[in-house]
C-alpha cells in the first residue's frame, strides 16, 4: 500500500512539475514522457552538432521560441533576434547547469559568475578592455603574428595540414602574455599541457551535460569524469597561482622601491612586445586593496584565457578555410591590405586597423556563418513576456546564436557565405540584434575589441606572405561547447610572390 502511495505521489509531482505553464512556448516535437528529448542527445559530439542544428531550424520554423527537455530540466530555445535581446537584457544570470559544471575551474569569474558578483566585477574589468589598453597590445600582436608566419613556413608546399593547432598555440601564448604577463612559449611541454587541460575540461563538461544522472554533484563526484576534470583544473590553477604569487611579490618589492634581482618580468614583457605592455593581472593588482581578492584575480585571469584563446583560434581556423574555398574573397582582402599598408611588409598600426573594412566584413561573415560560440545561456529569473509567449521564472534558456544567424532577417542568402553583405547597409538586417557572434545584451563579450584587433593583425601578416587553399564543404563539425572542426578543415599554403 505504501509503495503504491509513494508511486502515486511521485507521478502526481512529476505531472505537476511537467505541466505547461500558461502562455509557455510549445514543446519541440519528439518529446517522450520522463526522459524528454534526452535520447536525441545520445551519440558523439558530431551527432550533438547535428541535433543542435535541428533544434535551431525547428525553433526557426515554429516561430522563434520552443521548449526542450533534458531529463527533468527544461530549456527554452530562442532564435528570434528581438526575443534574444529582450531576454538577455532582462535576465542577466547564467543558467545553473553552466555555472555548476564550470564552477571548479572558473569560480565566480565573469562568464558564468552569479549576477550580484558579475555586476561589480564587470565594472572593474571594463576599463581593462578599453581602446587605450588594447592599443598598447598592438606591438605584441604584430610580433606574435610574425612568429606565427615564421612557424607556418614549415608547411610550405607540403599539402594540407591542420592549421587549428598553430592558431591555438599562438592565441594561447598571446593571451597568457596579455592576461598574466606569462611567456609560455619557452616551454613547449607547458604549452601543450595547458592546451590539453583546457580541452579536457571542456570535454568532461559536455559529457556531464549529456548524462542527466551525473548532474547531481554527489553522483558526479564518484565518476571518472570528475577525477579527470579535477586534474585539468589543478594544472590550470597551479600555473595561474604560481604567476600570481610571483607577480604579487614583484609588485610589493617595486612599490617599496627595493631592487628585485629576480625581476626579469618587465624586461621580457618589453622585449616580447617591442613596447612595454600591462597585462590584465597587473591592472587588477593595482586596484585599491580589498576590491579584488587573490581568488577574484585568479578567476578573472582564468576566465579571460578560457574565453579568449580557443574562440580566437577557432575563428581563425574557419576564416582561413573559408577564404581558401573562396579565392576571389582572398584576393580582395590582399588588394585591400596592399592599398592600406603599401608594398612593404610593415607592422600594422591602430590607424590601419580601422581602414581594413573588407577584412572586417569577411571576419564578421565567418563568425555569422560558423559561430564559434553557437549559443549563450541565461537563467530566466523573472517571467518575461515575449511577442507570442511567456518564458517563466526558474528555467534555463539558450539564446541560439547559430539559429539567429540563419534567421530570415538575413535574407534569402542566409545559408550562403557572402562577406559583401556587410559593406552595404541595404543588404544587412535592419535589426541590429541579428549579429550575435559576440553574445547579446549587457552581458556580451568583453573581449570583442581585443579579438577583432588581434585577428585582423594575424590575418594581415599571414596573407601578405601566403596564398591559402582549402574546401570548407568537406568539413565535419562537432559541438564541444564551442563549434569545432573534426575533419576536412585542413588548408595548404604557398608563398605569395
Ligand atoms: C572571436 C572571438 C570571440 C568570440 C566569438 C567570443 C564570444 C563570446 C560570447 C558569445 C560570449 C557570451 C556572451 C553572452 O552570454 O551574451 C562571450 C563572453 C565573454 N568573452 Fe568572448 N569571445 C571572443 C573572444 C574573447 C576574448 C579574446 C576575450 C578576452 C580577452 C573574451 C572574453 C570574454 C569574457 C570575459 C566573457 C564573459 C563576459 C561577461 O559575462 O561579462 N572573449 N564571448
CSV table of N, CA, C and O and ligand atoms in Angstrom, one decimal, residues 88 94 110-112 118 122 125 129 175 178 300 303-305 307-309 311-312 315 367 372-373 375-378 399 401 436-448 450-452 454-455, ligand 1:
chain,number,residue,atom,x,y,z
A,88,UNK,N,18.0,38.7,-22.9
A,88,UNK,CA,19.3,39.0,-22.4
A,88,UNK,C,19.4,40.3,-21.6
A,88,UNK,O,20.2,40.4,-20.7
A,94,UNK,N,23.4,33.5,-15.6
A,94,UNK,CA,23.6,32.4,-16.5
A,94,UNK,C,22.9,31.2,-15.9
A,94,UNK,O,22.6,31.1,-14.7
A,110,UNK,N,33.8,36.3,-14.7
A,110,UNK,CA,32.7,36.9,-15.4
A,110,UNK,C,31.8,36.0,-16.2
A,110,UNK,O,30.5,36.1,-16.1
A,111,UNK,N,32.3,35.0,-16.9
A,111,UNK,CA,31.5,34.3,-17.9
A,111,UNK,C,30.3,33.6,-17.3
A,111,UNK,O,29.2,33.8,-17.8
A,112,UNK,N,30.4,32.9,-16.1
A,112,UNK,CA,29.3,32.3,-15.5
A,112,UNK,C,29.0,32.7,-14.1
A,112,UNK,O,28.2,32.1,-13.4
A,118,UNK,N,28.9,39.4,-10.7
A,118,UNK,CA,29.2,39.8,-12.1
A,118,UNK,C,29.1,41.3,-12.2
A,118,UNK,O,30.0,41.9,-12.8
A,122,UNK,N,32.3,43.2,-13.5
A,122,UNK,CA,32.3,43.7,-14.9
A,122,UNK,C,32.7,45.2,-14.9
A,122,UNK,O,33.4,45.7,-15.8
A,125,UNK,N,36.3,45.3,-14.5
A,125,UNK,CA,37.0,44.7,-15.7
A,125,UNK,C,36.9,45.6,-17.0
A,125,UNK,O,37.8,45.5,-17.8
A,129,UNK,N,39.7,46.5,-20.8
A,129,UNK,CA,39.5,46.1,-22.2
A,129,UNK,C,39.2,47.3,-23.0
A,129,UNK,O,38.6,47.2,-24.1
A,175,UNK,N,47.5,35.3,-25.3
A,175,UNK,CA,46.6,35.6,-24.2
A,175,UNK,C,47.2,35.4,-22.8
A,175,UNK,O,46.9,36.2,-21.9
A,178,UNK,N,49.1,38.7,-22.4
A,178,UNK,CA,48.3,39.9,-22.2
A,178,UNK,C,47.5,39.8,-20.9
A,178,UNK,O,47.1,40.8,-20.3
A,300,UNK,N,39.3,35.8,-12.7
A,300,UNK,CA,39.1,36.7,-13.9
A,300,UNK,C,40.2,36.4,-14.9
A,300,UNK,O,40.0,36.4,-16.1
A,303,UNK,N,39.3,33.1,-16.6
A,303,UNK,CA,38.2,33.3,-17.5
A,303,UNK,C,38.6,33.9,-18.8
A,303,UNK,O,38.2,33.6,-19.8
A,304,UNK,N,39.5,34.9,-18.6
A,304,UNK,CA,39.9,35.6,-19.8
A,304,UNK,C,40.7,34.7,-20.8
A,304,UNK,O,40.4,34.7,-22.0
A,305,UNK,N,41.5,33.8,-20.2
A,305,UNK,CA,42.2,32.9,-21.0
A,305,UNK,C,41.2,31.9,-21.6
A,305,UNK,O,41.2,31.6,-22.8
A,307,UNK,N,38.0,32.1,-22.1
A,307,UNK,CA,37.0,32.6,-23.1
A,307,UNK,C,37.7,33.2,-24.3
A,307,UNK,O,37.1,33.3,-25.4
A,308,UNK,N,39.0,33.5,-24.2
A,308,UNK,CA,39.7,34.2,-25.2
A,308,UNK,C,40.5,33.4,-26.2
A,308,UNK,O,40.5,33.7,-27.4
A,309,UNK,N,41.1,32.3,-25.7
A,309,UNK,CA,42.1,31.7,-26.7
A,309,UNK,C,41.5,30.8,-27.7
A,309,UNK,O,41.8,30.9,-28.9
A,311,UNK,N,38.4,30.7,-28.7
A,311,UNK,CA,37.5,31.4,-29.6
A,311,UNK,C,38.2,32.1,-30.8
A,311,UNK,O,37.9,31.9,-31.9
A,312,UNK,N,39.3,32.8,-30.4
A,312,UNK,CA,40.1,33.5,-31.5
A,312,UNK,C,40.7,32.4,-32.4
A,312,UNK,O,40.6,32.5,-33.6
A,315,UNK,N,38.0,31.0,-34.7
A,315,UNK,CA,37.5,31.9,-35.8
A,315,UNK,C,38.6,31.9,-36.9
A,315,UNK,O,38.3,31.8,-38.1
A,367,UNK,N,32.2,34.7,-38.8
A,367,UNK,CA,31.6,34.4,-37.4
A,367,UNK,C,30.1,34.2,-37.5
A,367,UNK,O,29.5,33.6,-36.6
A,372,UNK,N,31.6,30.4,-33.7
A,372,UNK,CA,32.4,29.5,-32.8
A,372,UNK,C,31.7,29.2,-31.4
A,372,UNK,O,31.8,28.2,-30.9
A,373,UNK,N,31.0,30.3,-30.9
A,373,UNK,CA,30.2,30.1,-29.7
A,373,UNK,C,28.7,30.0,-30.2
A,373,UNK,O,28.1,31.0,-30.4
A,375,UNK,N,25.9,29.2,-28.9
A,375,UNK,CA,24.7,29.6,-28.0
A,375,UNK,C,25.2,30.4,-26.8
A,375,UNK,O,26.4,30.4,-26.5
A,376,UNK,N,24.3,31.2,-26.2
A,376,UNK,CA,24.6,31.9,-25.0
A,376,UNK,C,23.5,31.5,-24.0
A,376,UNK,O,22.3,31.7,-24.3
A,377,UNK,N,23.9,31.0,-22.8
A,377,UNK,CA,22.9,30.5,-21.9
A,377,UNK,C,22.4,31.7,-20.9
A,377,UNK,O,23.2,32.6,-20.6
A,378,UNK,N,21.2,31.6,-20.5
A,378,UNK,CA,20.7,32.5,-19.4
A,378,UNK,C,19.8,31.8,-18.5
A,378,UNK,O,19.2,30.8,-18.9
A,399,UNK,N,20.0,31.1,-25.8
A,399,UNK,CA,19.9,32.0,-26.9
A,399,UNK,C,20.7,31.4,-28.1
A,399,UNK,O,22.0,31.2,-27.9
A,401,UNK,N,22.6,31.2,-30.9
A,401,UNK,CA,23.4,32.1,-31.8
A,401,UNK,C,23.4,31.6,-33.2
A,401,UNK,O,23.2,32.3,-34.2
A,436,UNK,N,24.9,38.0,-33.4
A,436,UNK,CA,25.1,37.7,-32.0
A,436,UNK,C,26.4,36.9,-31.7
A,436,UNK,O,26.5,36.3,-30.7
A,437,UNK,N,27.3,36.9,-32.7
A,437,UNK,CA,28.5,36.1,-32.5
A,437,UNK,C,29.3,36.4,-31.2
A,437,UNK,O,30.0,35.6,-30.7
A,438,UNK,N,29.2,37.7,-30.8
A,438,UNK,CA,29.9,38.1,-29.5
A,438,UNK,C,28.9,38.1,-28.4
A,438,UNK,O,29.1,38.8,-27.4
A,439,UNK,N,27.8,37.4,-28.5
A,439,UNK,CA,26.8,37.4,-27.4
A,439,UNK,C,25.8,38.5,-27.6
A,439,UNK,O,25.8,39.3,-28.6
A,440,UNK,N,25.0,38.7,-26.5
A,440,UNK,CA,23.9,39.7,-26.6
A,440,UNK,C,23.6,40.4,-25.3
A,440,UNK,O,23.8,39.8,-24.2
A,441,UNK,N,23.2,41.7,-25.4
A,441,UNK,CA,22.8,42.4,-24.3
A,441,UNK,C,24.0,42.8,-23.4
A,441,UNK,O,25.1,42.8,-23.8
A,442,UNK,N,23.6,43.2,-22.1
A,442,UNK,CA,24.6,43.8,-21.2
A,442,UNK,C,25.7,42.8,-20.9
A,442,UNK,O,26.8,43.2,-20.5
A,443,UNK,N,25.4,41.5,-21.0
A,443,UNK,CA,26.5,40.5,-20.7
A,443,UNK,C,27.2,40.0,-21.9
A,443,UNK,O,27.6,38.8,-21.9
A,444,UNK,N,27.4,40.8,-22.9
A,444,UNK,CA,28.0,40.3,-24.1
A,444,UNK,C,29.5,40.2,-23.9
A,444,UNK,O,30.0,40.5,-22.8
A,445,UNK,N,30.2,39.8,-24.9
A,445,UNK,CA,31.7,39.5,-24.8
A,445,UNK,C,32.5,40.8,-24.5
A,445,UNK,O,32.5,41.8,-25.3
A,446,UNK,N,33.2,40.7,-23.4
A,446,UNK,CA,34.1,41.9,-23.0
A,446,UNK,C,35.3,42.0,-23.9
A,446,UNK,O,35.9,43.1,-24.0
A,447,UNK,N,35.6,40.9,-24.6
A,447,UNK,CA,36.9,40.8,-25.3
A,447,UNK,C,36.7,41.0,-26.8
A,447,UNK,O,37.6,40.7,-27.6
A,448,UNK,N,35.6,41.6,-27.2
A,448,UNK,CA,35.3,41.6,-28.7
A,448,UNK,C,36.3,42.5,-29.4
A,448,UNK,O,36.7,42.2,-30.5
A,450,UNK,N,39.4,43.3,-28.4
A,450,UNK,CA,40.6,42.5,-28.4
A,450,UNK,C,40.7,41.5,-29.5
A,450,UNK,O,41.7,41.4,-30.3
A,451,UNK,N,39.6,40.7,-29.6
A,451,UNK,CA,39.5,39.7,-30.6
A,451,UNK,C,39.7,40.2,-32.0
A,451,UNK,O,40.5,39.7,-32.8
A,452,UNK,N,38.9,41.3,-32.3
A,452,UNK,CA,38.9,41.8,-33.7
A,452,UNK,C,40.3,42.4,-34.0
A,452,UNK,O,40.8,42.2,-35.1
A,454,UNK,N,43.3,41.6,-32.7
A,454,UNK,CA,44.3,40.5,-32.8
A,454,UNK,C,44.1,39.7,-34.1
A,454,UNK,O,45.1,39.4,-34.8
A,455,UNK,N,42.8,39.4,-34.4
A,455,UNK,CA,42.6,38.6,-35.6
A,455,UNK,C,43.0,39.4,-36.9
A,455,UNK,O,43.6,38.8,-37.8
B,1,LIG,C1,36.3,35.8,-31.8
B,1,LIG,C2,36.5,35.6,-30.6
B,1,LIG,C3,35.4,35.6,-29.5
B,1,LIG,C4,34.1,35.2,-29.6
B,1,LIG,C5,33.4,34.7,-30.8
B,1,LIG,C6,33.5,35.4,-28.3
B,1,LIG,C7,32.2,35.2,-28.0
B,1,LIG,C8,31.7,35.3,-26.7
B,1,LIG,C9,30.3,35.0,-26.4
B,1,LIG,C10,29.3,34.5,-27.3
B,1,LIG,C11,30.2,35.3,-25.1
B,1,LIG,C12,28.9,35.2,-24.2
B,1,LIG,C13,28.1,36.4,-24.3
B,1,LIG,C14,26.7,36.3,-23.8
B,1,LIG,O1,26.4,35.4,-22.9
B,1,LIG,O2,25.9,37.0,-24.2
B,1,LIG,C15,31.5,35.8,-24.6
B,1,LIG,C16,31.7,36.2,-23.3
B,1,LIG,C17,32.9,36.6,-22.8
B,1,LIG,N1,34.1,36.7,-23.5
B,1,LIG,FE1,34.3,36.4,-25.5
B,1,LIG,N2,34.5,35.9,-27.5
B,1,LIG,C18,35.7,36.0,-28.2
B,1,LIG,C19,36.9,36.4,-27.7
B,1,LIG,C20,37.2,36.8,-26.4
B,1,LIG,C21,38.4,37.3,-26.0
B,1,LIG,C22,39.7,37.5,-26.9
B,1,LIG,C23,38.3,37.5,-24.6
B,1,LIG,C24,39.3,38.0,-23.7
B,1,LIG,C25,40.5,38.5,-24.0
B,1,LIG,C26,36.9,37.2,-24.3
B,1,LIG,C27,36.4,37.3,-23.0
B,1,LIG,C28,35.1,37.1,-22.7
B,1,LIG,C29,34.6,37.2,-21.3
B,1,LIG,C30,35.4,37.5,-20.1
B,1,LIG,C31,33.2,36.9,-21.4
B,1,LIG,C32,32.2,37.0,-20.3
B,1,LIG,C33,31.6,38.3,-20.3
B,1,LIG,C34,30.5,38.6,-19.2
B,1,LIG,O3,29.8,37.7,-18.8
B,1,LIG,O4,30.5,39.7,-18.7
B,1,LIG,N3,36.3,36.8,-25.4
B,1,LIG,N4,32.4,35.8,-25.6
